[in-house]
Amino acid sequence: MFNFKTIESAVENTLLKEKGSKFLGFAFPVNNEEELKHALEKIRAEHPKATHHCYAFRMGLNGENYRANDDGEPSGSAGLPIYNQLLANEITNVLVISVRYYGGTKLGVSGLVKAYKESAKITLEEANIITKELETTVEIQFNFNQQNIIFTLLSKYDAKVLQFDANENCIVTASLKLSQKENISEKLSEMQYVSFTFKD
């Protein structure tokens, strides 16, 4: 498992109307708690008069970090149907928010489940779902005269050089696909005067 499915960019303000209530849908790619908090605060600030801000998110390679929030709606009637759409699309590192403006007619629990599910569904249908490769970062130390060999090796494995300190003992930091970690480790282990560590 070296990759995961997520959404390419944010989707905002999809609209679903149900018996006078309006449901605005939002989806954001999120990689950590900070981005998650920021997205939630942004929507709360943009829609202070909304009746409910219900949401669900999945993070982590297997979606192991997740939450569904009903924000005052009957338990299980909002966050869970939104969360189930994340599961249905097999995506992770995604936050979906459904903002409800109450329209005067109660929808009942089954009506709410249907509306929140539909809101999340149409929001995710507008998103571009992409497959992302997991990456790792490697730091390699080597002698100055080994530069060419090291850089040739890095380019062979499509590694991106992030930092390079050229002294007598050189240090290069590069990111590469996690799927290439073992291959590059093997090659580096065979070289003399080279040491390396992975940071992930």
Tab-separated table of C-alpha atoms in Angstrom:
chain	number	residue	atom	x	y	z
A	1	MET	CA	0.000	0.000	0.000
A	2	PHE	CA	2.038	2.944	-1.199
A	3	ASN	CA	-0.758	5.225	-2.279
A	4	PHE	CA	-4.163	6.515	-1.239
A	5	LYS	CA	-7.131	8.236	-2.857
A	6	THR	CA	-8.046	11.787	-1.936
A	7	ILE	CA	-9.464	14.901	-3.589
A	8	GLU	CA	-7.318	17.229	-5.650
A	9	SER	CA	-8.735	20.536	-4.440
A	10	ALA	CA	-11.539	22.064	-2.398
A	11	VAL	CA	-15.169	22.058	-3.530
A	12	GLU	CA	-17.338	24.820	-2.081
A	13	ASN	CA	-21.000	25.786	-1.918
A	14	THR	CA	-22.800	22.897	-3.588
A	15	LEU	CA	-26.500	23.424	-2.943
A	16	LEU	CA	-29.261	21.025	-1.942
A	17	LYS	CA	-32.763	22.249	-1.090
A	18	GLU	CA	-35.077	20.080	0.980
A	19	LYS	CA	-38.505	21.355	2.193
A	20	GLY	CA	-37.230	24.904	2.565
A	21	SER	CA	-33.981	23.911	4.281
A	22	LYS	CA	-30.793	24.673	2.406
A	23	PHE	CA	-27.751	22.410	2.651
A	24	LEU	CA	-24.449	23.853	1.451
A	25	GLY	CA	-21.716	21.301	0.852
A	26	PHE	CA	-17.969	21.754	1.191
A	27	ALA	CA	-15.075	19.316	0.759
A	28	PHE	CA	-11.445	20.026	1.610
A	29	PRO	CA	-8.267	17.984	1.228
A	30	VAL	CA	-6.681	17.956	4.722
A	31	ASN	CA	-3.362	16.470	5.781
A	32	ASN	CA	-3.331	17.226	9.498
A	33	GLU	CA	-5.367	18.519	12.452
A	34	GLU	CA	-4.279	22.088	11.795
A	35	GLU	CA	-5.628	22.172	8.215
A	36	LEU	CA	-8.804	20.503	9.476
A	37	LYS	CA	-9.347	23.132	12.183
A	38	HIS	CA	-8.623	25.939	9.743
A	39	ALA	CA	-11.213	24.659	7.223
A	40	LEU	CA	-13.901	24.258	9.897
A	41	GLU	CA	-13.237	27.750	11.291
A	42	LYS	CA	-13.336	29.247	7.793
A	43	ILE	CA	-16.796	27.780	7.082
A	44	ARG	CA	-18.141	28.765	10.520
A	45	ALA	CA	-16.918	32.303	9.914
A	46	GLU	CA	-18.486	32.419	6.419
A	47	HIS	CA	-21.837	31.027	7.655
A	48	PRO	CA	-22.369	32.342	11.187
A	49	LYS	CA	-26.173	32.303	10.838
A	50	ALA	CA	-26.432	28.691	9.718
A	51	THR	CA	-28.433	26.365	11.977
A	52	HIS	CA	-25.904	23.499	11.870
A	53	HIS	CA	-22.362	22.872	10.638
A	54	CYS	CA	-22.229	19.078	10.370
A	55	TYR	CA	-19.117	17.341	9.143
A	56	ALA	CA	-17.082	14.182	8.847
A	57	PHE	CA	-13.468	13.540	7.988
A	58	ARG	CA	-11.055	10.691	7.397
A	59	MET	CA	-7.300	11.002	7.693
A	60	GLY	CA	-4.444	8.537	7.563
A	61	LEU	CA	-3.475	5.936	4.999
A	62	ASN	CA	-6.346	3.625	5.925
A	63	GLY	CA	-8.628	6.373	7.193
A	64	GLU	CA	-7.809	5.308	10.761
A	65	ASN	CA	-8.231	8.851	12.085
A	66	TYR	CA	-11.863	9.850	11.592
A	67	ARG	CA	-14.759	11.682	13.164
A	68	ALA	CA	-18.424	12.336	12.404
A	69	ASN	CA	-20.075	15.355	14.028
A	70	ASP	CA	-23.845	15.970	14.104
A	71	ASP	CA	-23.513	19.526	15.489
A	72	GLY	CA	-26.834	19.435	17.319
A	73	GLU	CA	-28.801	17.373	14.794
A	74	PRO	CA	-30.294	14.108	16.141
A	75	SER	CA	-27.536	11.566	16.849
A	76	GLY	CA	-26.340	9.743	13.737
A	77	SER	CA	-28.528	11.763	11.368
A	78	ALA	CA	-25.848	14.034	9.886
A	79	GLY	CA	-22.179	13.228	10.551
A	80	LEU	CA	-22.537	9.509	9.869
A	81	PRO	CA	-24.279	9.813	6.473
A	82	ILE	CA	-21.538	12.296	5.468
A	83	TYR	CA	-18.827	9.920	6.729
A	84	ASN	CA	-20.375	7.029	4.791
A	85	GLN	CA	-19.900	8.998	1.559
A	86	LEU	CA	-16.168	9.244	2.307
A	87	LEU	CA	-16.155	5.463	2.717
A	88	ALA	CA	-18.213	4.930	-0.432
A	89	ASN	CA	-15.659	6.932	-2.443
A	90	GLU	CA	-12.743	5.182	-0.681
A	91	ILE	CA	-11.040	8.502	-0.013
A	92	THR	CA	-8.990	9.719	2.927
A	93	ASN	CA	-7.403	13.002	4.070
A	94	VAL	CA	-10.731	14.655	3.256
A	95	LEU	CA	-13.116	16.783	5.300
A	96	VAL	CA	-16.725	17.195	4.159
A	97	ILE	CA	-18.935	19.826	5.785
A	98	SER	CA	-22.653	20.264	5.231
A	99	VAL	CA	-23.999	23.615	6.412
A	100	ARG	CA	-27.737	23.674	7.061
A	101	TYR	CA	-30.007	26.692	7.017
A	102	TYR	CA	-33.291	25.597	8.597
A	103	GLY	CA	-36.295	26.393	6.443
A	104	GLY	CA	-39.132	25.986	8.923
A	105	THR	CA	-40.199	22.417	8.098
A	106	LYS	CA	-38.834	19.562	10.192
A	107	LEU	CA	-37.374	16.768	8.099
A	108	GLY	CA	-37.396	14.013	10.722
A	109	VAL	CA	-34.431	11.720	11.307
A	110	SER	CA	-34.837	9.707	8.088
A	111	GLY	CA	-35.272	12.936	6.097
A	112	LEU	CA	-32.120	14.371	7.658
A	113	VAL	CA	-30.104	11.228	6.938
A	114	LYS	CA	-31.210	11.389	3.318
A	115	ALA	CA	-30.475	15.129	2.975
A	116	TYR	CA	-27.011	15.013	4.569
A	117	LYS	CA	-26.085	11.936	2.552
A	118	GLU	CA	-27.227	13.651	-0.659
A	119	SER	CA	-25.419	16.894	0.239
A	120	ALA	CA	-22.136	15.012	0.793
A	121	LYS	CA	-22.686	12.933	-2.334
A	122	ILE	CA	-23.207	15.888	-4.707
A	123	THR	CA	-20.254	17.690	-3.116
A	124	LEU	CA	-17.922	14.738	-3.689
A	125	GLU	CA	-19.257	14.232	-7.213
A	126	GLU	CA	-17.847	17.684	-8.014
A	127	ALA	CA	-14.466	16.824	-6.546
A	128	ASN	CA	-11.646	15.466	-8.634
A	129	ILE	CA	-10.554	12.233	-6.944
A	130	ILE	CA	-6.860	11.526	-7.382
A	131	THR	CA	-4.415	8.842	-6.269
A	132	LYS	CA	-1.477	10.183	-4.290
A	133	GLU	CA	1.768	8.341	-3.812
A	134	LEU	CA	3.101	8.216	-0.277
A	135	GLU	CA	6.492	9.839	0.038
A	136	THR	CA	9.418	9.535	2.373
A	137	THR	CA	12.427	11.782	2.988
A	138	VAL	CA	15.987	10.530	3.000
A	139	GLU	CA	19.127	12.267	4.234
A	140	ILE	CA	22.355	11.006	2.670
A	141	GLN	CA	25.883	11.861	3.796
A	142	PHE	CA	28.750	11.232	1.424
A	143	ASN	CA	32.172	12.460	0.304
A	144	PHE	CA	32.447	15.424	-2.031
A	145	ASN	CA	33.857	13.302	-4.878
A	146	GLN	CA	30.794	11.005	-4.802
A	147	GLN	CA	28.348	13.719	-5.811
A	148	ASN	CA	27.780	12.457	-9.345
A	149	ILE	CA	27.041	8.899	-8.269
A	150	ILE	CA	24.606	10.039	-5.594
A	151	PHE	CA	22.755	12.483	-7.852
A	152	THR	CA	22.545	9.935	-10.665
A	153	LEU	CA	21.042	7.482	-8.199
A	154	LEU	CA	18.523	10.041	-6.930
A	155	SER	CA	17.358	10.901	-10.424
A	156	LYS	CA	17.050	7.199	-11.280
A	157	TYR	CA	14.466	6.890	-8.490
A	158	ASP	CA	12.719	10.186	-9.312
A	159	ALA	CA	13.784	11.709	-6.019
A	160	LYS	CA	13.343	15.467	-5.522
A	161	VAL	CA	16.310	17.197	-3.912
A	162	LEU	CA	15.072	19.388	-1.060
A	163	GLN	CA	18.384	20.550	0.357
A	164	PHE	CA	22.043	20.152	-0.507
A	165	ASP	CA	25.049	21.164	1.578
A	166	ALA	CA	28.252	20.767	-0.384
A	167	ASN	CA	31.249	20.582	1.891
A	168	GLU	CA	33.995	18.035	2.229
A	169	ASN	CA	31.283	15.835	3.687
A	170	CYS	CA	28.161	16.495	1.689
A	171	ILE	CA	24.618	16.136	2.949
A	172	VAL	CA	21.652	15.911	0.635
A	173	THR	CA	18.011	15.700	1.684
A	174	ALA	CA	15.582	14.352	-0.898
A	175	SER	CA	12.005	13.146	-1.053
A	176	LEU	CA	11.004	10.075	-3.000
A	177	LYS	CA	8.117	7.656	-3.344
A	178	LEU	CA	7.790	5.322	-0.412
A	179	SER	CA	7.534	2.428	-2.876
A	180	GLN	CA	11.183	3.108	-3.856
A	181	LYS	CA	12.519	3.145	-0.288
A	182	GLU	CA	13.823	-0.420	-0.270
A	183	ASN	CA	15.381	-0.193	-3.723
A	184	ILE	CA	17.334	2.972	-2.982
A	185	SER	CA	18.345	1.698	0.490
A	186	GLU	CA	19.820	-1.376	-1.105
A	187	LYS	CA	21.912	0.677	-3.548
A	188	LEU	CA	23.085	3.137	-0.891
A	189	SER	CA	24.054	0.299	1.466
A	190	GLU	CA	26.437	-1.046	-1.182
A	191	MET	CA	28.379	2.238	-1.380
A	192	GLN	CA	31.438	3.052	0.653
A	193	TYR	CA	31.673	6.244	2.757
A	194	VAL	CA	27.931	6.757	2.451
A	195	SER	CA	25.487	6.880	5.321
A	196	PHE	CA	21.773	7.581	5.124
A	197	THR	CA	18.671	7.888	7.309
A	198	PHE	CA	14.981	8.031	6.459
A	199	LYS	CA	12.781	10.556	8.185
A	200	ASP	CA	9.216	9.320	8.198
